[in-house]
Tab-separated table of C-alpha atoms in Angstrom:
chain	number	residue	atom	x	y	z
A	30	UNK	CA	25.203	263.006	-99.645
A	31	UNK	CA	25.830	259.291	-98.273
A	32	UNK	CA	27.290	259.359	-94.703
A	33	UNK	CA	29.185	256.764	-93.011
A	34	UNK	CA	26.850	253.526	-92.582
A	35	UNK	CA	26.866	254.530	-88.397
A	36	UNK	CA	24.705	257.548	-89.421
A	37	UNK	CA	21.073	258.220	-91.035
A	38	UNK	CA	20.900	260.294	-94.128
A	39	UNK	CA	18.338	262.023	-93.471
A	40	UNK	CA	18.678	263.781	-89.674
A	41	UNK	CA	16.029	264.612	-88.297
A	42	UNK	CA	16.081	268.431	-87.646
A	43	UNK	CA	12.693	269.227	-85.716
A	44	UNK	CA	13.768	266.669	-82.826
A	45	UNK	CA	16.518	265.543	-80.502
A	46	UNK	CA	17.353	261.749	-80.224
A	47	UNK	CA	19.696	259.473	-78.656
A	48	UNK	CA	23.474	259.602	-79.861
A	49	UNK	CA	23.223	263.081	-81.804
A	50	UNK	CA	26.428	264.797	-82.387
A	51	UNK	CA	26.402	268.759	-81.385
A	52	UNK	CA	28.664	271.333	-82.700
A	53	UNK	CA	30.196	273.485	-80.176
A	54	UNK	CA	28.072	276.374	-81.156
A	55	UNK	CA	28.537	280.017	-79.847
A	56	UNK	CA	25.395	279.254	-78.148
A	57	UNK	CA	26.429	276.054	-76.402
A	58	UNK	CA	30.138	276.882	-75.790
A	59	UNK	CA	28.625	279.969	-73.672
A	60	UNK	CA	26.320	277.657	-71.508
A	61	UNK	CA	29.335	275.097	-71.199
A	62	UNK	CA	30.873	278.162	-70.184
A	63	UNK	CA	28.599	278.725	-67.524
A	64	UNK	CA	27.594	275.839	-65.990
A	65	UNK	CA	30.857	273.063	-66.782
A	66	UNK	CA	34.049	275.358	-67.864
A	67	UNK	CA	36.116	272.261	-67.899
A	68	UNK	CA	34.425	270.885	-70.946
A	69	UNK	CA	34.965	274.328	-72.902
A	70	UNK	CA	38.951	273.276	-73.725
A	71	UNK	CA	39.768	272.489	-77.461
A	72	UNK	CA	40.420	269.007	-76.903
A	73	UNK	CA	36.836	268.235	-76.318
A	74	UNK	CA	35.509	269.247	-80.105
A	75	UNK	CA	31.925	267.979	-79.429
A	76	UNK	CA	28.875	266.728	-77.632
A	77	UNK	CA	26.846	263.646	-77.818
A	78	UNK	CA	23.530	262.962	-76.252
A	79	UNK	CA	23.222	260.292	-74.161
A	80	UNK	CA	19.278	260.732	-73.060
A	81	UNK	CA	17.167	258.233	-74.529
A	82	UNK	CA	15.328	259.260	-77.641
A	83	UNK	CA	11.641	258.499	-75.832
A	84	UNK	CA	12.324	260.499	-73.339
A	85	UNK	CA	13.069	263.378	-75.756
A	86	UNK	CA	10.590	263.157	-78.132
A	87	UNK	CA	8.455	266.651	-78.104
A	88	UNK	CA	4.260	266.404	-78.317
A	89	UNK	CA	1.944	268.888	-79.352
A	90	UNK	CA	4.229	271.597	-78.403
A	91	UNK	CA	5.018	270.623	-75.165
A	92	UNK	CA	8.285	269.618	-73.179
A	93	UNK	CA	10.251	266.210	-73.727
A	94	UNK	CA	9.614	263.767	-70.815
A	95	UNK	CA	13.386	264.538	-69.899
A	96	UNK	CA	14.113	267.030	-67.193
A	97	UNK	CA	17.709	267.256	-68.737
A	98	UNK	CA	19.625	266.435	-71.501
A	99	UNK	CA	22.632	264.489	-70.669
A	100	UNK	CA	25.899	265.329	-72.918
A	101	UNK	CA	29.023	263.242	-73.317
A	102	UNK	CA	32.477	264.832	-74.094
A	103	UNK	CA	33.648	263.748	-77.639
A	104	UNK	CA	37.737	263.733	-78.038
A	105	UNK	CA	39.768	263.016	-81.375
A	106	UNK	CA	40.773	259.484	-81.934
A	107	UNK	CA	44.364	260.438	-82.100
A	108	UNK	CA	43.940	261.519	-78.213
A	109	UNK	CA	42.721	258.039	-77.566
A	110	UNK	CA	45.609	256.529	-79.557
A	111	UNK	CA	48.434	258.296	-77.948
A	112	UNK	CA	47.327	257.943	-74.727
A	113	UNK	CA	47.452	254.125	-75.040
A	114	UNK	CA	50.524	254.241	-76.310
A	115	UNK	CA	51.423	255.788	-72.999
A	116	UNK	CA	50.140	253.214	-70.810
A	117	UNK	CA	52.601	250.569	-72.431
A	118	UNK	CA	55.163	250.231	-69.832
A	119	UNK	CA	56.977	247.045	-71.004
A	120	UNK	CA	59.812	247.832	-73.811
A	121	UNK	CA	58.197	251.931	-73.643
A	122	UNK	CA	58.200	254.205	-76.631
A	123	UNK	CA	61.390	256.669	-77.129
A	124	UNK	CA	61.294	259.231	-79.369
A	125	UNK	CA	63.865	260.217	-81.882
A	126	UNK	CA	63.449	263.033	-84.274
A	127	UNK	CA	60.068	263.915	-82.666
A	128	UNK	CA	58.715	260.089	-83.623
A	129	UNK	CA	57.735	257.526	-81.275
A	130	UNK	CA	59.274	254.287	-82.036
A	131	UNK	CA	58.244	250.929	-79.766
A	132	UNK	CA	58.997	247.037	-79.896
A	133	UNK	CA	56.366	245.333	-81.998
A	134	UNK	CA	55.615	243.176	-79.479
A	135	UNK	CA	53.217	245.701	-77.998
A	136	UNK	CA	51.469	246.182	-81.491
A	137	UNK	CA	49.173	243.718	-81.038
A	138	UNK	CA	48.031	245.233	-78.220
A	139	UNK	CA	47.090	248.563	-79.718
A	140	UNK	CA	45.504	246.600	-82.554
A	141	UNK	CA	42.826	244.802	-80.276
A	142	UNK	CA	42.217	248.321	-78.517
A	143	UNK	CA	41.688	250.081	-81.922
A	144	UNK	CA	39.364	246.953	-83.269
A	145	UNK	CA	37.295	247.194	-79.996
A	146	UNK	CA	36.876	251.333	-80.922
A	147	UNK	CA	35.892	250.946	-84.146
A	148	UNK	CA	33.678	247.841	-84.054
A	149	UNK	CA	32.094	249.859	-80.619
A	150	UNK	CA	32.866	247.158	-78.244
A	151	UNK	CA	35.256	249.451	-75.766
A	152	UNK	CA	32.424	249.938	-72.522
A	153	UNK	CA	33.742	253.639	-71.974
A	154	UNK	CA	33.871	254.886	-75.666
A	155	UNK	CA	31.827	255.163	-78.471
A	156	UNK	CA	33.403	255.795	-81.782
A	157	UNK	CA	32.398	258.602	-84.436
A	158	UNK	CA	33.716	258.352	-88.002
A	159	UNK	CA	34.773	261.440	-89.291
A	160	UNK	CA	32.166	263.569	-91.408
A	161	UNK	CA	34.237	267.286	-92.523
A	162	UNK	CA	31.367	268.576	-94.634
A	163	UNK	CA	29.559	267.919	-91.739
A	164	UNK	CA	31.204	269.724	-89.502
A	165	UNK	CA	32.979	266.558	-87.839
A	166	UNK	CA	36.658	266.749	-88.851
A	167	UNK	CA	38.331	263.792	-87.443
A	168	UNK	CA	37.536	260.414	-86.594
A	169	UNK	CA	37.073	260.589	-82.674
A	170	UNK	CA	35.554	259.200	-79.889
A	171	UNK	CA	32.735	260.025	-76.824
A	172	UNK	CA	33.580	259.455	-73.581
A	173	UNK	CA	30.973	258.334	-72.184
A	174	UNK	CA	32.068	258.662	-68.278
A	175	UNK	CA	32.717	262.328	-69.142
A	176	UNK	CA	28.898	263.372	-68.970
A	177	UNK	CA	26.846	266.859	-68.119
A	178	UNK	CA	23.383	267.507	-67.649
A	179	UNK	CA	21.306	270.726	-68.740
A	180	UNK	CA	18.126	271.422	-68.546
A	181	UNK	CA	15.748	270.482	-71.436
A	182	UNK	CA	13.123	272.905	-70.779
A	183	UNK	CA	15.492	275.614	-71.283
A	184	UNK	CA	18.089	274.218	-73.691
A	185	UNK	CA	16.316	271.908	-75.839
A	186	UNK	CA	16.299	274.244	-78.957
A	187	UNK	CA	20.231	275.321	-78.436
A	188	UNK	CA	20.921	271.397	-78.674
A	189	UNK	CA	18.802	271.362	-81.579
A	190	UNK	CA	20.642	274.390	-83.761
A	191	UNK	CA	24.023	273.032	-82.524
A	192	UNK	CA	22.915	269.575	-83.737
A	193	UNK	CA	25.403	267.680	-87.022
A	194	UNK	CA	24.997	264.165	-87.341
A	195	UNK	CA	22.757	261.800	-86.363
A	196	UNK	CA	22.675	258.001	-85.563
A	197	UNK	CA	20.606	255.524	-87.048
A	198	UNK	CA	18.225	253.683	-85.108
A	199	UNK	CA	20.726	250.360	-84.151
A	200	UNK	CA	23.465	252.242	-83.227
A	201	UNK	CA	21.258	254.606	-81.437
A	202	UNK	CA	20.073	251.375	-79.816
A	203	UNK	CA	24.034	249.994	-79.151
A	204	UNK	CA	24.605	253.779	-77.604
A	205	UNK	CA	22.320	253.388	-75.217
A	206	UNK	CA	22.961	249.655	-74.234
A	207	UNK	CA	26.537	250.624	-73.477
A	208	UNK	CA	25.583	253.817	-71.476
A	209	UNK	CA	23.128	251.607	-69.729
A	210	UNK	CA	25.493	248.994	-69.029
A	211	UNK	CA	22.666	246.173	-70.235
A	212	UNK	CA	23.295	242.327	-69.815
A	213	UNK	CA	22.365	241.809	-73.598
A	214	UNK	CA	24.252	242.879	-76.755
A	215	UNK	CA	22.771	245.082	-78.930
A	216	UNK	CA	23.876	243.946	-83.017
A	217	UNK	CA	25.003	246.515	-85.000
A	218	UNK	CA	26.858	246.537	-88.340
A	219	UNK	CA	30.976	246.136	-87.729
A	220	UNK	CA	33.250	247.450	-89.649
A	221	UNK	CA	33.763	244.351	-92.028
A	222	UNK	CA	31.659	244.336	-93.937
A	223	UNK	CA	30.048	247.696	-93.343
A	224	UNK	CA	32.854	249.941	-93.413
A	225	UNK	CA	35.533	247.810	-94.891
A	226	UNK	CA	35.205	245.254	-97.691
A	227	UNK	CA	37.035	242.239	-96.153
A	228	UNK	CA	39.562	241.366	-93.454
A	229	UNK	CA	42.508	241.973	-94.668
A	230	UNK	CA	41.605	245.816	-95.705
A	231	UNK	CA	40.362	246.354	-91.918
A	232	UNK	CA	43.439	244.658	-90.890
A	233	UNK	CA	45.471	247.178	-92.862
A	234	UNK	CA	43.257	250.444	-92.033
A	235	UNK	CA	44.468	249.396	-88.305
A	236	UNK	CA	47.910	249.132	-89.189
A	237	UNK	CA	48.113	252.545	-91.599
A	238	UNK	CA	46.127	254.506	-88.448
A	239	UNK	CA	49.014	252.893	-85.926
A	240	UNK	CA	51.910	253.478	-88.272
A	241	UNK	CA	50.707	257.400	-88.719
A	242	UNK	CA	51.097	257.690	-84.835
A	243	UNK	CA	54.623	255.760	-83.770
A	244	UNK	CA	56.863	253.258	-85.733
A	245	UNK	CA	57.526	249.993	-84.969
A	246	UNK	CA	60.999	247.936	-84.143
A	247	UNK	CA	61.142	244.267	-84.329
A	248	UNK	CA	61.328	242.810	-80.743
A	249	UNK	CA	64.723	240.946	-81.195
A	250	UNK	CA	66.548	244.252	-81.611
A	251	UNK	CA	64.299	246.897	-79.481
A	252	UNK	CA	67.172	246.435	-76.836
A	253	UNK	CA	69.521	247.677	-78.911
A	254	UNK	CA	68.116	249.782	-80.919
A	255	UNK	CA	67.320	251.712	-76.941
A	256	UNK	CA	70.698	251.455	-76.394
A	257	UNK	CA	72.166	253.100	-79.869
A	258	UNK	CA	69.645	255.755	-79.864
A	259	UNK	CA	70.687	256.968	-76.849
A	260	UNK	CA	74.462	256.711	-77.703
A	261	UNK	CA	73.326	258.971	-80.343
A	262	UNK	CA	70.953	261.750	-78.337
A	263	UNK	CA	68.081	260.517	-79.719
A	264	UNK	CA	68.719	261.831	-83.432
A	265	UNK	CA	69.220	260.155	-86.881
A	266	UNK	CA	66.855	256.880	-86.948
A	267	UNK	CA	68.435	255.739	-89.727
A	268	UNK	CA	72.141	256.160	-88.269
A	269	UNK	CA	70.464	254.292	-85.152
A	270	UNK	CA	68.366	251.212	-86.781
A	271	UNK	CA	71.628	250.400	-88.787
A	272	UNK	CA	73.933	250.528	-85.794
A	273	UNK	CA	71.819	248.608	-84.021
A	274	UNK	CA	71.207	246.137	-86.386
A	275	UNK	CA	75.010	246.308	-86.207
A	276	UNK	CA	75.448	245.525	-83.185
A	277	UNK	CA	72.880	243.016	-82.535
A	278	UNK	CA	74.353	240.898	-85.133
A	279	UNK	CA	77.664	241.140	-83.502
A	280	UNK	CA	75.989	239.943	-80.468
A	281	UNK	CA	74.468	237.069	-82.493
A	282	UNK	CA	77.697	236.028	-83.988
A	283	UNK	CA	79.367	236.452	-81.044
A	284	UNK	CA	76.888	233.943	-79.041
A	285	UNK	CA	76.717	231.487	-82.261
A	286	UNK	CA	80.253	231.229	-82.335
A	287	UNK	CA	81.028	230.227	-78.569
A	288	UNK	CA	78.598	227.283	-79.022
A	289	UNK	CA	80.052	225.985	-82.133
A	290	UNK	CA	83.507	226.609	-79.864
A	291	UNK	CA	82.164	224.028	-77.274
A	292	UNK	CA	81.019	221.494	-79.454
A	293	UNK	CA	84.027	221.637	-81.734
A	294	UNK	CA	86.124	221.030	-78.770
A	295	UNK	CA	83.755	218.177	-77.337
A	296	UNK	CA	83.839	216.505	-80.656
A	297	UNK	CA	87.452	217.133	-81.892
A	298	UNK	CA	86.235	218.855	-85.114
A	299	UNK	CA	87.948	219.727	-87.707
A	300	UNK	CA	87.787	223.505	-89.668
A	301	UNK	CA	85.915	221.550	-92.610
A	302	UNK	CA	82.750	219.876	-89.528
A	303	UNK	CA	82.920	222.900	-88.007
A	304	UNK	CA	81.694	225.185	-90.817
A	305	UNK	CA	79.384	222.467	-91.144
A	306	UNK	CA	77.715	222.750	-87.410
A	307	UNK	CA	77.665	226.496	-88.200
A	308	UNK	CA	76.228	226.355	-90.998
A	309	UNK	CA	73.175	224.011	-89.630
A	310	UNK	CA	73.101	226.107	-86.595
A	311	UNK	CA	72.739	229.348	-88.583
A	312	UNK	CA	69.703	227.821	-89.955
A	313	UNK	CA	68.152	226.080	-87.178
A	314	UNK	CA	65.061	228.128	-85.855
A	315	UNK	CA	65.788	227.110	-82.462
A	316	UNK	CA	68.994	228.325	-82.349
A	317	UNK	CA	68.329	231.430	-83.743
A	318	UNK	CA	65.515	231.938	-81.230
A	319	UNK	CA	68.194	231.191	-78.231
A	320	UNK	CA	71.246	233.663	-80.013
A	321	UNK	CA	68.738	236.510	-80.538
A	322	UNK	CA	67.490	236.600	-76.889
């Protein structure tokens, strides 16, 4: 079976290592229970290690090195997502027939932050590409401030049954440089070319994964299209992006038409040089810049 290009085809079953993925067994959900409750809730699905791999490795039958395993809470990506989307305070999301819908001037925002996740250059996450007949369902991400310790002596072989996926050795590496908060960059594969074949398909991967989670309003009539939707208690985004549309163009019109006003008057035009000035104005990016403001 080939697995995404982050992990190694062949796990290695007999031994724990940096940046394995763990199952929320019976067995481990009962110690969580025990020891960190919090971390038994839904939302986080599974574990990570964060303990270097030297420091786990297992001789002759004896302990690792490690006096404890350190785990790090893994969350879905669409957690991640929506909870950016809540920190956008400038031209915020509404909803309208339960859909978020924002300006698209805050896209580009989400886009960097979803880049950074997937190319593993966020310094407090560390993305994990979905692997179902693995027994990872959904692309998420570890959190790598949201860390518990157990003991190895004791627990070693629970982390080991409960164990899915593992890393290969440079993103092993890159886990622990970001958990270790290193002055150097470790190099690991990014998504173009290693997960995507060019640019332009990584460019739309981002924008399918951001259109699946709220929809996006050009800037020029966001205002607007605010305004309508709550004229119309937040129902029937079709009724509401054609009413605003509506009545931003009105507004437009409106604006275009008391300018062409003034300089008609200045310059004593005639119907003919008016439709004329309009007609240049209507065209003129500048203009339509200032009218659509």
């Amino acid at each position: 079976m080939n697995t995404h290009f982050t992990y190694t085809d062949a796990p290695d079953k007999s031994s724990l290592k940096q940046g394995d993925i763990l199952a929320k067994t019976p067995g481990l959900i009962s110690l969580i229970d025990t020891i960190h409750p919090h971390y038994s809730a839904n939302e986080y699905t599974h574990f990570q290690i964060l303990t270097q791999s030297c420091d786990l490795v297992r001789r002759n039958g004896s302990d690792c090195k490690s006096r404890y395993i350190t785990l790090a809470a893994v969350r879905s990506l669409d957690l991640v997502i929506n909870r950016y989307i809540s920190e956008i305070k400038s031209d915020a999301p509404i909803k309208i027939d339960e859909k978020l819908f924002c300006s698209s001037k805050n896209k580009y925002l989400l886009e960097d932050k979803l880049k950074k996740i997937y190319n593993n250059n966020d310094k407090e996450l560390f993305f994990l590409k979905k692997m179902p007949q693995l027994g990872l369902p959904e692309d998420s991400c570890t959190f790598l401030l949201l860390s518990i310790a157990i003991r190895a002596y004791e627990h070693y072989d629970l982390c080991l049954d409960a164990k899915i996926l593992e890393l290969k050795d440079n993103f092993q590496s890159k886990l622990g440089w970001l958990v270790g908060n290193l002055y150097s960059r470790v190099g690991t594969e990014d998504y173009v070319p290693a997960g995507a074949p060019d640019k332009a398909t990584f460019e739309q991967m981002i924008n399918e994964v951001l259109q699946e989670h709220i929809g996006w309003i050009p800037e020029n009539i966001y205002k607007e299209f605010k305004s309508t939707a709550k004229t119309l208690d937040y129902k029937d985004f079709d009724e509401i992006i054609t009413k605003a549309t509506e009545n931003k163009d009105k507004k437009c019109k409106t604006k275009l038409d008391a300018i062409i006003s003034k300089i008609a008057k200045a310059a004593s035009l005639d119907d003919d040089a008016k439709e004329k000035v309009r007609n240049s104005l209507a065209a003129d990016p500048t203009i339509q810049k200032v009218i659509n403001t």
